[in-house]
Short mmCIF file of C-alpha atoms in Angstrom, two decimals:
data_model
loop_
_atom_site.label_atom_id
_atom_site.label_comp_id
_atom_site.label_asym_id
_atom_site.label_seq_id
_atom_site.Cartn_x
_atom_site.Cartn_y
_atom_site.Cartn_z
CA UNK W 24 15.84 -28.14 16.56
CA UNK W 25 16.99 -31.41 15.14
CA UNK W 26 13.49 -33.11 15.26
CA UNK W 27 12.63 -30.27 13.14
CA UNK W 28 15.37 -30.25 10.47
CA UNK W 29 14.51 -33.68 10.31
CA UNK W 30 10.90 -32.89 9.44
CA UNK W 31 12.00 -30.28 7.18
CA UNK W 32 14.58 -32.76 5.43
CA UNK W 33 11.88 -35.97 5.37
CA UNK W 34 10.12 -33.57 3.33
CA UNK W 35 12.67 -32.41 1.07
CA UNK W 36 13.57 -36.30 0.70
CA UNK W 37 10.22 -37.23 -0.25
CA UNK W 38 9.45 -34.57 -2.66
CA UNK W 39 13.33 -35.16 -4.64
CA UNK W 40 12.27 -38.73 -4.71
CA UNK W 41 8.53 -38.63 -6.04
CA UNK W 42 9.65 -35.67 -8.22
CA UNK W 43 6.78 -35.43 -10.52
CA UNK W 44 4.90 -32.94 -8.56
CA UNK W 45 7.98 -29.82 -8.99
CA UNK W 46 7.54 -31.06 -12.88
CA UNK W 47 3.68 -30.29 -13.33
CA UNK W 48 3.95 -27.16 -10.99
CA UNK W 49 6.75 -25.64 -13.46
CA UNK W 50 5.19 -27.07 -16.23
CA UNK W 51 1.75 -25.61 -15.41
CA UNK W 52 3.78 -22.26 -14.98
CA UNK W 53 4.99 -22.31 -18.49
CA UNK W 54 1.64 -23.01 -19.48
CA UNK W 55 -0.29 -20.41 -18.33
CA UNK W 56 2.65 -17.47 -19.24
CA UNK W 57 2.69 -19.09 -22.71
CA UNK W 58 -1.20 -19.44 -23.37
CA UNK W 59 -1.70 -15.39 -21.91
CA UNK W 60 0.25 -13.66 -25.10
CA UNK W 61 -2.37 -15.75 -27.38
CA UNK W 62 -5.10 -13.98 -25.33
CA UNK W 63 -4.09 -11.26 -25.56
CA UNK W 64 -1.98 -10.47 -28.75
CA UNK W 65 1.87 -10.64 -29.44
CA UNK W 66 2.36 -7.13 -29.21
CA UNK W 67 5.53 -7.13 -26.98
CA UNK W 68 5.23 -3.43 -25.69
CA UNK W 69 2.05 -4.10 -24.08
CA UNK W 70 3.29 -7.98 -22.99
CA UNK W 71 6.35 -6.40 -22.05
CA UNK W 72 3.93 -3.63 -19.65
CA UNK W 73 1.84 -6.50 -18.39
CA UNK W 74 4.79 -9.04 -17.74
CA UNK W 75 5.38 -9.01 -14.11
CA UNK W 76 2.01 -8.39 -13.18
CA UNK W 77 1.44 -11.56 -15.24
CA UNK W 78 4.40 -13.61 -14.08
CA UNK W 79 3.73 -12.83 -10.26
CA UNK W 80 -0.42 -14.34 -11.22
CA UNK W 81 0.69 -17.00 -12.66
CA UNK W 82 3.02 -17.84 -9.84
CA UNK W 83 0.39 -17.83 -7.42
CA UNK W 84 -1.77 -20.06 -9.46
CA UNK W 85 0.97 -22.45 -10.42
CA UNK W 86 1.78 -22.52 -6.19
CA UNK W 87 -1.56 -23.34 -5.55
CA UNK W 88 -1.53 -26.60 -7.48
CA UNK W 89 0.79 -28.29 -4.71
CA UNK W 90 -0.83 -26.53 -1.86
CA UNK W 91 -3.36 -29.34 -0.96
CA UNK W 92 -1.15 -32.08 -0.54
CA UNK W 93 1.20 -30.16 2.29
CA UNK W 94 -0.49 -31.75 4.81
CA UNK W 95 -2.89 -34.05 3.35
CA UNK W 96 -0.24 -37.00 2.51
CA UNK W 97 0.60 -36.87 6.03
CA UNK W 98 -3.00 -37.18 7.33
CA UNK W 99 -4.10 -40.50 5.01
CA UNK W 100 -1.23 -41.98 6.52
CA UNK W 101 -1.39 -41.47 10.00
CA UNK W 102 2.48 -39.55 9.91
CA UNK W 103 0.59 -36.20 10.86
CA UNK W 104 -0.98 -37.87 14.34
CA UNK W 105 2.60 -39.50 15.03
CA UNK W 106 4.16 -36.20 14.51
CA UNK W 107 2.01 -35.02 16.54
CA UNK W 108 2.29 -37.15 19.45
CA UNK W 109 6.13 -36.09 18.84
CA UNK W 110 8.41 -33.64 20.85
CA UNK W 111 7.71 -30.44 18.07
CA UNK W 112 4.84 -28.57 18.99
CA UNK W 113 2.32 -28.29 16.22
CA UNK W 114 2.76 -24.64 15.74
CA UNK W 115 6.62 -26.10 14.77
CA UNK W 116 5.50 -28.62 12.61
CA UNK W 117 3.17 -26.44 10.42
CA UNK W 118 6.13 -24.11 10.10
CA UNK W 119 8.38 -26.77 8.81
CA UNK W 120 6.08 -28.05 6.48
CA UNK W 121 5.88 -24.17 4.89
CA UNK W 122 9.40 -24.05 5.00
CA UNK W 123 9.58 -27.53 2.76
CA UNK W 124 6.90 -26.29 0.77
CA UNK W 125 8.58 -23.23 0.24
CA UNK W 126 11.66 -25.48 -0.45
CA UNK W 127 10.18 -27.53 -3.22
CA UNK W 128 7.99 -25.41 -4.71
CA UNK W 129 8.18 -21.65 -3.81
CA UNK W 130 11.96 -20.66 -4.95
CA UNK W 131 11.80 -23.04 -8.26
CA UNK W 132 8.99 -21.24 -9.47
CA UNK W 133 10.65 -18.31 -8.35
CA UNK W 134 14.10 -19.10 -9.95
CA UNK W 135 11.86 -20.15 -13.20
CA UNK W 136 9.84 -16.51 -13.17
CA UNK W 137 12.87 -14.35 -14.84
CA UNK W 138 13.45 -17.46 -17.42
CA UNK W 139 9.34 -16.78 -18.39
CA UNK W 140 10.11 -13.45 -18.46
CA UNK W 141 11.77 -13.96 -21.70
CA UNK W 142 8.75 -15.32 -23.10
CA UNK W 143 6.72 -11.54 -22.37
CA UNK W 144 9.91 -9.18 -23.43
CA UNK W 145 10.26 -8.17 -19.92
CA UNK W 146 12.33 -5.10 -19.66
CA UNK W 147 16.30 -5.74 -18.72
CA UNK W 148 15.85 -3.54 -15.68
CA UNK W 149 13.16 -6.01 -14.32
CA UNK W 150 15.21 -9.11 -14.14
CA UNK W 151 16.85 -8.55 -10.91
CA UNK W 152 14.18 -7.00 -8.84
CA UNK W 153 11.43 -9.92 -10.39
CA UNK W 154 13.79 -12.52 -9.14
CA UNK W 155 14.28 -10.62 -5.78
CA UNK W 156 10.72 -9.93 -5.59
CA UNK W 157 10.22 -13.69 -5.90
CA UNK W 158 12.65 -14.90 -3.67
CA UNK W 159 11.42 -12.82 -1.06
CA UNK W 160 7.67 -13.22 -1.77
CA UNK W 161 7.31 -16.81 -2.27
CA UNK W 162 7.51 -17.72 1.84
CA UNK W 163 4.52 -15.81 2.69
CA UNK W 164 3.18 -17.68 -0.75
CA UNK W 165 3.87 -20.26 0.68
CA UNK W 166 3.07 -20.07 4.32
CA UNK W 167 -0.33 -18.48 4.13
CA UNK W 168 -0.91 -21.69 2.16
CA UNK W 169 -0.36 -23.77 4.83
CA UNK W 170 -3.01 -21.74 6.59
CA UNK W 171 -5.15 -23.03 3.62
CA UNK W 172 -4.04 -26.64 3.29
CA UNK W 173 -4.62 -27.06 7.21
CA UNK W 174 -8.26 -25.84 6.86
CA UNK W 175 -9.26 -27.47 3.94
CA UNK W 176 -7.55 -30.69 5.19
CA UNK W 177 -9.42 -34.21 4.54
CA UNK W 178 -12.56 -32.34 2.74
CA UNK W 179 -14.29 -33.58 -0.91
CA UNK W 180 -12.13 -31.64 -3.17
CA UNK W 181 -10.63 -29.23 -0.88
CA UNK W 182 -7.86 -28.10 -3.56
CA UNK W 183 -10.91 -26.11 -5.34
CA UNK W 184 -11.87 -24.62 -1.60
CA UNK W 185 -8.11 -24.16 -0.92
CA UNK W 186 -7.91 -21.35 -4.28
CA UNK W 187 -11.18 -20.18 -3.31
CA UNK W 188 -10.13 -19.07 0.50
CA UNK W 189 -6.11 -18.26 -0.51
CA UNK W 190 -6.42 -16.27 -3.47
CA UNK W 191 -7.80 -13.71 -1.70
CA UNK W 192 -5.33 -13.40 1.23
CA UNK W 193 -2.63 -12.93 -1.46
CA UNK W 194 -3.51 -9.58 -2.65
CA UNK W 195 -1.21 -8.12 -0.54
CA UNK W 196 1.76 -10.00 -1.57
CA UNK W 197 0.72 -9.47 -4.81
CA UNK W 198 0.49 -5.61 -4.93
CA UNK W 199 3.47 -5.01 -3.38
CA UNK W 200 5.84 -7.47 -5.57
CA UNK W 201 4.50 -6.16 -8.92
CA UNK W 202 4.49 -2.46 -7.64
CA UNK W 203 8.17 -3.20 -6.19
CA UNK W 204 9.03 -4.60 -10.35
CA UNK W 205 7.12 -1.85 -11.77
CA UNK W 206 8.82 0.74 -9.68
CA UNK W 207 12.39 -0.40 -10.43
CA UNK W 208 11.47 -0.18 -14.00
CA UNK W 209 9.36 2.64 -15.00
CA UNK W 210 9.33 4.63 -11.26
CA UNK W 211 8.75 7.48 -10.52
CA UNK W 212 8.53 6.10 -6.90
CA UNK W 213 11.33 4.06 -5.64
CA UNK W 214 11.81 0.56 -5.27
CA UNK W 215 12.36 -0.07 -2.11
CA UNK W 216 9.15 0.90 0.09
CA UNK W 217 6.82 -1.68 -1.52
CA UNK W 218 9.90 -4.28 -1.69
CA UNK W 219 10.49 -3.53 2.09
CA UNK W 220 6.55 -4.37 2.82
CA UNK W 221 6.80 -7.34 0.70
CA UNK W 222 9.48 -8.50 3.52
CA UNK W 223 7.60 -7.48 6.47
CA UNK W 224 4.27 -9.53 5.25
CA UNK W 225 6.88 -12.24 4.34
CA UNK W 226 8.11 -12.39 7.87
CA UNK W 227 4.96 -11.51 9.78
CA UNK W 228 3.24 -14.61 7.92
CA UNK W 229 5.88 -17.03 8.50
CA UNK W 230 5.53 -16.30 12.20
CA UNK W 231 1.66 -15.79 12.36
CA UNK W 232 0.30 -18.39 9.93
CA UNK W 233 1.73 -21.48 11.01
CA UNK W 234 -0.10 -20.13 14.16
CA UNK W 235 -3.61 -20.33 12.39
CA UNK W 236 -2.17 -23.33 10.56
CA UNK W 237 -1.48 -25.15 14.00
CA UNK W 238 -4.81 -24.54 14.98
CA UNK W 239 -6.53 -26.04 12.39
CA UNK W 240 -4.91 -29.29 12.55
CA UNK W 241 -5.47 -29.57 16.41
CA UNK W 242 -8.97 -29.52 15.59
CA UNK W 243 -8.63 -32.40 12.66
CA UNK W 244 -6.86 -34.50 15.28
CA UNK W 245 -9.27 -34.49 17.55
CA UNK C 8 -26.41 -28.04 23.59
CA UNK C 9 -30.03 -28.81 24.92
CA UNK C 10 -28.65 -28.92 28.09
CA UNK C 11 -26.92 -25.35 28.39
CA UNK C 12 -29.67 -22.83 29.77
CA UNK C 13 -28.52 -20.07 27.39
CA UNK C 14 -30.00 -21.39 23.92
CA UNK C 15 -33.44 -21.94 25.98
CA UNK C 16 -33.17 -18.42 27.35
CA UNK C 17 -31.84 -16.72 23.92
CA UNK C 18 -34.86 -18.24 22.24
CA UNK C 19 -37.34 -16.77 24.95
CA UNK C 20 -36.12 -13.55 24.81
CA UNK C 21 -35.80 -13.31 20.95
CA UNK C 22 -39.40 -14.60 20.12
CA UNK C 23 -40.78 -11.92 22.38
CA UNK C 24 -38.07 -8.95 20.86
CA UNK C 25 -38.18 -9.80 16.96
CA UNK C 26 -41.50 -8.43 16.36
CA UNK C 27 -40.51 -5.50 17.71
CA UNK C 28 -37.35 -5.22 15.82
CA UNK C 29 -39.03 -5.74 12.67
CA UNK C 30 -41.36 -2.96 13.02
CA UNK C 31 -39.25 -0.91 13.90
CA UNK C 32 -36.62 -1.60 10.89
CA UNK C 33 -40.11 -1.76 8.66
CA UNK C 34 -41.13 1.81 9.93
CA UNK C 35 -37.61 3.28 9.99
CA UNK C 36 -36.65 2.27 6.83
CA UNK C 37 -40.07 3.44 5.35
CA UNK C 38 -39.09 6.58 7.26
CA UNK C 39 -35.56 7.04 5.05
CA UNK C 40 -36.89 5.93 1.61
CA UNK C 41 -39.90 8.44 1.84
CA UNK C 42 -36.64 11.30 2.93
CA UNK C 43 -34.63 9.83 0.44
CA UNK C 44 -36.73 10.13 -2.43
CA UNK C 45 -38.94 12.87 -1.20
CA UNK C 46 -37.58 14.92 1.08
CA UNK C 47 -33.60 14.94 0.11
CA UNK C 48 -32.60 16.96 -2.81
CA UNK C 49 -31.37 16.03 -5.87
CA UNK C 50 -27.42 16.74 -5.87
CA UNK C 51 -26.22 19.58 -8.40
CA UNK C 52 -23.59 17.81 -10.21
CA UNK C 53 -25.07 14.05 -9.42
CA UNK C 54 -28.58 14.50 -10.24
CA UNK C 55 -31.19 12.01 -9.23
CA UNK C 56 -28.74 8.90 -9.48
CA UNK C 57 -27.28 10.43 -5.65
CA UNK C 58 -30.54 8.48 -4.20
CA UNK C 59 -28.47 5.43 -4.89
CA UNK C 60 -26.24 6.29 -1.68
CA UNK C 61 -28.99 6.12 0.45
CA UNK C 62 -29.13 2.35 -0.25
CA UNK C 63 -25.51 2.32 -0.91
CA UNK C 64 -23.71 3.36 2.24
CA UNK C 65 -25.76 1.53 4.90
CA UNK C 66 -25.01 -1.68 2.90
CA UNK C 67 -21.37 -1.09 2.60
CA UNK C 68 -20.95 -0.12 6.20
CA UNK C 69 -23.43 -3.12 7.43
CA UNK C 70 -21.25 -5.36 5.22
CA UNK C 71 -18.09 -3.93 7.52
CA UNK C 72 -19.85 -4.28 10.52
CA UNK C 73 -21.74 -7.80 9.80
CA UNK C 74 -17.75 -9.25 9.50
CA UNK C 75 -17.11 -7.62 12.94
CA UNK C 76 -19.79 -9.76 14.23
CA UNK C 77 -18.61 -12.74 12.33
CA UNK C 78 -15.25 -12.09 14.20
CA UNK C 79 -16.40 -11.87 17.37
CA UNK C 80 -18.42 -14.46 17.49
CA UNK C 81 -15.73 -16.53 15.88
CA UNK C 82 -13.50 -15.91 18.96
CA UNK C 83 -16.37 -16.56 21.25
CA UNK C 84 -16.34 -19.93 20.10
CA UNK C 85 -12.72 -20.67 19.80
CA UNK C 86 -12.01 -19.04 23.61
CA UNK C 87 -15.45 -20.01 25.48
CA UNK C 88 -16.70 -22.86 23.03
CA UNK C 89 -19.60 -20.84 23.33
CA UNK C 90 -22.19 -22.80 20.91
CA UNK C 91 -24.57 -19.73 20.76
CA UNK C 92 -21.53 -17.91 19.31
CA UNK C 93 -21.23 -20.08 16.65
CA UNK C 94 -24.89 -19.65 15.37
CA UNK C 95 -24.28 -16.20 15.34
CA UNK C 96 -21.36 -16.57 13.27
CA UNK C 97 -22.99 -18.50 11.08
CA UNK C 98 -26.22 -17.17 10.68
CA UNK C 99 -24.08 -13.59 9.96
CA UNK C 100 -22.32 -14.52 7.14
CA UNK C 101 -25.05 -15.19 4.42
CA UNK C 102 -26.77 -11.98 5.39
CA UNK C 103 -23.74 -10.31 5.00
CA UNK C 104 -22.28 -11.10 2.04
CA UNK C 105 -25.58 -10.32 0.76
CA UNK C 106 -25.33 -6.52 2.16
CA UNK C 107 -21.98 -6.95 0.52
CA UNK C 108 -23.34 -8.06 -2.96
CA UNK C 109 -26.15 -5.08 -2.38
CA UNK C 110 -23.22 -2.32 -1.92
CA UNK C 111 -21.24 -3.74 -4.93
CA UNK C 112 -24.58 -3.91 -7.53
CA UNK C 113 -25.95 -0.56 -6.12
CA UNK C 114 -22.43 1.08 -6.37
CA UNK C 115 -21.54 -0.20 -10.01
CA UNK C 116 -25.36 0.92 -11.19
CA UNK C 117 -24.05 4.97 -9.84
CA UNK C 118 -20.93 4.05 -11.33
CA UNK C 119 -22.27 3.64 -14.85
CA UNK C 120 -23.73 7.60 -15.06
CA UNK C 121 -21.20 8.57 -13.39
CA UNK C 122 -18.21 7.11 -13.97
CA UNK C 123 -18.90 5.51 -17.68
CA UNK C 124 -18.54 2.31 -16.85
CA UNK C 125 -20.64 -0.44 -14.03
CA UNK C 126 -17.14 -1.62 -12.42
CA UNK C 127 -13.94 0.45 -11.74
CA UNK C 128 -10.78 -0.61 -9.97
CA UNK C 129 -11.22 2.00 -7.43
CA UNK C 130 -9.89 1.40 -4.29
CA UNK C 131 -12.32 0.87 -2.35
CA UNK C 132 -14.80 -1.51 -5.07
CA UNK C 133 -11.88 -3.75 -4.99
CA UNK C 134 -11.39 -3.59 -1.10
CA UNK C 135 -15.41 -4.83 -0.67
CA UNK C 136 -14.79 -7.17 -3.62
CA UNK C 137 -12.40 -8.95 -2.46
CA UNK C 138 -14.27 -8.79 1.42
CA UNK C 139 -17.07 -11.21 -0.86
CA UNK C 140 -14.44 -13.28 -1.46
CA UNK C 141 -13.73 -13.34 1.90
CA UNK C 142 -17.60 -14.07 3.02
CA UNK C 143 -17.83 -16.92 0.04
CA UNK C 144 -15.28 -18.69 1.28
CA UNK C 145 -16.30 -18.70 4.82
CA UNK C 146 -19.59 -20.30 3.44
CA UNK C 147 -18.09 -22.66 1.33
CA UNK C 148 -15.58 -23.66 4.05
CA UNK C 149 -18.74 -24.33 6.49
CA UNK C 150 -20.49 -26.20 3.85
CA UNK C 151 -17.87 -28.19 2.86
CA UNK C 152 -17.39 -30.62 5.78
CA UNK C 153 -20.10 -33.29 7.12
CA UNK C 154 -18.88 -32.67 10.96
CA UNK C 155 -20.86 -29.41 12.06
CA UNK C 156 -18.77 -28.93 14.94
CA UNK C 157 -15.02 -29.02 13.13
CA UNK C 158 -16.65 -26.81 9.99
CA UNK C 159 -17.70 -24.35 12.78
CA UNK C 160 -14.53 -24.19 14.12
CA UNK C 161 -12.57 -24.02 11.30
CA UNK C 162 -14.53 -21.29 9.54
CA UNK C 163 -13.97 -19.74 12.87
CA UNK C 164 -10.24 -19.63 12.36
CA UNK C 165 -10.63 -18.59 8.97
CA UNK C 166 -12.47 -15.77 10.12
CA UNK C 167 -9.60 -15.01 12.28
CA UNK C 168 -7.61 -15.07 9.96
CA UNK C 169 -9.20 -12.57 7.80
CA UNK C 170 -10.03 -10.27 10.49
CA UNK C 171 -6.10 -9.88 11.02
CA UNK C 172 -5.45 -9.95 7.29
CA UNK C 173 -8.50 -7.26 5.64
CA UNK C 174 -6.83 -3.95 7.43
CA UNK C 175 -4.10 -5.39 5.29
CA UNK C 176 -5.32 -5.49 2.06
CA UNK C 177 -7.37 -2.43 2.45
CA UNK C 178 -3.68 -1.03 3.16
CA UNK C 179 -1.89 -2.64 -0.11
CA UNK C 180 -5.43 -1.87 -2.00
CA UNK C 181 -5.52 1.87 -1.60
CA UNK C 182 -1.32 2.23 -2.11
CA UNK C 183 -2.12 -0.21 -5.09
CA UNK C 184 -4.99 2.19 -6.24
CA UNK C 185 -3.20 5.79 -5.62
CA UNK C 186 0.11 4.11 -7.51
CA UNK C 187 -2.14 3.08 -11.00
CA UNK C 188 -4.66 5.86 -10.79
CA UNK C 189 -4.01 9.23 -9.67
CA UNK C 190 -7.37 10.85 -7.96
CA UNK C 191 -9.46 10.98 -11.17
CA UNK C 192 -12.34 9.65 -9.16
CA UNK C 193 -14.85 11.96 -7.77
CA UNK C 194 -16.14 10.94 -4.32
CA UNK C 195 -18.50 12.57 -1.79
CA UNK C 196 -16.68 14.30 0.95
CA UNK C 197 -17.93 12.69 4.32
CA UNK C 198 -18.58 15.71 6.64
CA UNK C 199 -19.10 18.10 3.66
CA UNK C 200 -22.75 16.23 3.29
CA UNK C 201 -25.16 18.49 4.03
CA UNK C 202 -28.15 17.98 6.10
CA UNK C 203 -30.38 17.53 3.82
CA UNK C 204 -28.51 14.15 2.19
CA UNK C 205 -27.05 13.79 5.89
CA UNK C 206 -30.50 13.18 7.54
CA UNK C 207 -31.85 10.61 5.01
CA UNK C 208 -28.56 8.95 4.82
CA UNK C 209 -28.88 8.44 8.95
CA UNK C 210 -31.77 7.51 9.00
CA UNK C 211 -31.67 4.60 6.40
CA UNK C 212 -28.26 3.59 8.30
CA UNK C 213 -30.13 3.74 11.49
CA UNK C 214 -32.93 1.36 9.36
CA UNK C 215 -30.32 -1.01 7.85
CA UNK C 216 -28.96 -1.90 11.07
CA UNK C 217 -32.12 -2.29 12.58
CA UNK C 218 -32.91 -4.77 9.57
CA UNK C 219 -29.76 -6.22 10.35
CA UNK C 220 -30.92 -7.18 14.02
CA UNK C 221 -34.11 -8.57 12.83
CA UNK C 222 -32.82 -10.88 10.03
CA UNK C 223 -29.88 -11.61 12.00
CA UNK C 224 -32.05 -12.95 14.63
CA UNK C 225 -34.40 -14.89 12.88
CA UNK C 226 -32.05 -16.72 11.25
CA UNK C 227 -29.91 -17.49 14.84
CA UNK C 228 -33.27 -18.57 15.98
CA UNK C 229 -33.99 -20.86 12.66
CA UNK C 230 -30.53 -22.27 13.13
CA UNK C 231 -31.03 -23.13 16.65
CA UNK C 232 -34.52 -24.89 15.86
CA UNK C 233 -32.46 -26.65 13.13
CA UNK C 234 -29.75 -27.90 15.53
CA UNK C 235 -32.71 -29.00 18.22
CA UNK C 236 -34.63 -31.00 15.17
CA UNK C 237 -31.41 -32.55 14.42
CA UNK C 238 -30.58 -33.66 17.80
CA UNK C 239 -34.45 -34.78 18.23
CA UNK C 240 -33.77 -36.84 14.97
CA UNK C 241 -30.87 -38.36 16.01
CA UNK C 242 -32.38 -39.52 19.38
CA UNK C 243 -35.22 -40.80 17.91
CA UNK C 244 -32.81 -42.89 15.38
CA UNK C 245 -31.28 -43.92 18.50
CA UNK C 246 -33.96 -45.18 20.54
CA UNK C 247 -35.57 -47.09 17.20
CA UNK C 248 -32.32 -48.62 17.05
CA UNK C 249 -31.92 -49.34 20.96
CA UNK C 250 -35.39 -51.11 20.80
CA UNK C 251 -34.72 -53.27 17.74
CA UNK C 252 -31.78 -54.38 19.39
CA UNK C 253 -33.66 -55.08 22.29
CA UNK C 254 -36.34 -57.47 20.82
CA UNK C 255 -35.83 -60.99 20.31
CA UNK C 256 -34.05 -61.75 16.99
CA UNK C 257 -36.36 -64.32 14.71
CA UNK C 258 -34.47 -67.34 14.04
CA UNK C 259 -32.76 -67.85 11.01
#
């Protein structure tokens, strides 16, 4: 348990300390919520319809951008094969890796979302179930990327193969966080069933992916 | 791989079944395109565009069914390392994202008469879309290492990964579809086919698969021949390097 806070606080450490990564990741964010309303016209009914459809896309994209280096740093190095070689087991190392990605990354973009939502005239009802929809989504963001990052590890631009394989396995997580926003704001269905799935892939990927995850790196360090 | 008896044998036995197995899928699936556009009749409300299923369904359901084998074969090689299991894995996945490709382009060209428009965010277009995705990026993640070996095994794990992951999405798809658009789509209802459709439609499905086999084989078989040229490269790189070594160096 300690060797793995300590993994999970080395990484915290190193991200506060480099710091310009969480900058370009939120800044990216604002980018792509700012650019869509050009696209697509500054009429704020339909913006404020489309916002957390648009919010929860962005999100995704903006998460992406850090995804490749969760356990790439570690392999140039040589940390990854020392960790390794360590008492955690791999499956425990992947998992604390997600867990400082999640850290870093995943809940300020998802403490940023509501702040964007200003920018789309999202309804007043949405705040609180976007941010909780967020908070709760962003692990299994998160962790299914490190299911990504670990098999695209140490290839020619493997952040462009990392988006192409991901995206994908995030429809789920997708559907089920706008549906839960949409619900809570316009129903008629309630706002709990698709919130409550959103927490049961959350959980069942932080337990299954670092799994797949682990399993992928064994076969880099070979 | 030379060395294990079961390539030698597979490629024995396959030579001597594939020309079988493409008659037969050439004369079956003759067979269901002369029913399909002779013998079935044209549906009341569809018209002639219903002939489209005939090519439509077998492709979707060989596109289901090709990722089966992809999975299988991927945990053949990640539990028995079995290196015949990872040819079949990865001569599978071109041929089925192709069947994939062929149920999308033959299902948008019925949706434009009948629906208005080529692509609709029905539930299940967007399930097989995003099962493309799915086969693209097990190509691309085979393709995009230099070590054969780790890109086999890793698309093997991402194949793994999808297998447990696609019941999923079809799941969030469909509640995704019935929440945005109530049933306005008209479908065909499975056992209300009648025989006349039902027949044809068998019979191509029977012809698909068939098709399936053959292409499925040939291209195990071309992979294998690839993997023995390789090796007999590499050997013969080898030995012209062993024997260079061996001579007497001229004096500088």
């Amino acid at each position: 348990m300690t060797a793995f806070l300590a993994l999970v606080g080395r990484d915290l450490r190193l991200a506060l300390r480099q710091g310009s990564t969480l900058g370009t990741t939120l800044g990216f964010y604002l980018i792509v919520v700012a650019i869509l309303p050009l696209g697509l016209g500054p009429d704020l009914n339909l913006l404020a319809r489309i916002a957390p459809g648009v919010l929860w896309v962005a999100l995704l994209l903006s998460a992406l951008l850090s995804m490749e280096r969760i356990f790439q740093i570690d392999l140039e190095d040589g940390t990854l094969e020392v960790l390794a070689l360590g008492p955690l087991p791999l499956e425990l190392i992947a998992m604390a890796k997600g867990i400082a990605h999640w850290l870093t990354t995943g809940i300020p973009l998802a403490l940023t979302a509501p702040l964007l939502g200003l920018l789309l005239n999202l309804d007043l009802a949405a705040y609180g179930p976007l941010a909780a929809t967020t908070l709760a989504g962003t692990p299994a963001v998160s962790f299914i990327g490190t299911i990504g990052a670990a098999l695209t590890l140490g290839i020619n631009r493997g952040g462009l193969l990392l988006s192409l394989i991901v995206l994908p396995l995030y429809v789920p997580v997708l559907i089920f966080a706008v549906s839960a926003v949409t619900n809570a704001v316009t129903g008629p269905a309630p706002f709990l069933p698709p919130f409550l799935i959103l927490l049961a892939l959350t959980l069942a990927s932080v337990v299954l992916a670092p799994v797949a995850a682990a399993a992928a790196l064994r076969l880099h360090l070979q | 791989m030379l060395q294990l008896a079961n390539p030698t044998r597979f490629m024995q036995y396959s030579a001597r079944l594939l020309p079988w197995l493409a008659a037969a899928s050439a004369l079956v699936l003759a067979l269901g395109l002369y029913m399909a556009f002779f013998v079935a009749p044209p549906d009341y409300q569809q018209g002639e565009t219903v002939r489209i299923m005939f090519i439509h369904v077998p492709s979707a359901w060989l596109a289901m069914m090709c990722y089966g084998i992809i999975a299988v074969s991927s945990f053949g090689l990640l539990v028995w390392r079995h290196p015949l299991a990872d040819v079949s894995a990865k001569a599978a996945a071109p041929i089925g994202a192709a069947f994939t490709l062929l149920a999308l382009v033959t299902g948008s060209l019925w949706g434009k008469p009948m629906w208005g428009a080529y692509w609709v965010w029905d539930a299940r277009l967007t399930s097989v879309l995003i099962l493309f995705f799915l086969y693209l990026g097990l190509m691309a993640l085979r393709r995009a290492s230099d070590d054969d070996v780790l890109a086999s095994r890793l698309t093997a794990i991402l194949a793994i990964v999808g297998t447990v992951i696609l019941p999923i999405i079809k799941f969030s798809v469909d509640w995704w579809n019935t929440l945005h658009q109530p049933a306005s789509v008209m479908r065909l209802g499975g056992p209300t086919l009648h025989p006349s459709m039902l027949w044809p439609l068998l019979v191509m499905a029977l012809g698909f698969t068939l098709l399936f086999l053959t292409l499925h084989l040939a291209a195990m078989r071309n992979e294998v021949l690839r993997r023995r040229v390789a090796v007999l490269r590499e050997a013969r790189v080898a030995r012209a390097g062993a024997s260079r070594a061996a001579e007497p160096q001229p004096a500088e």
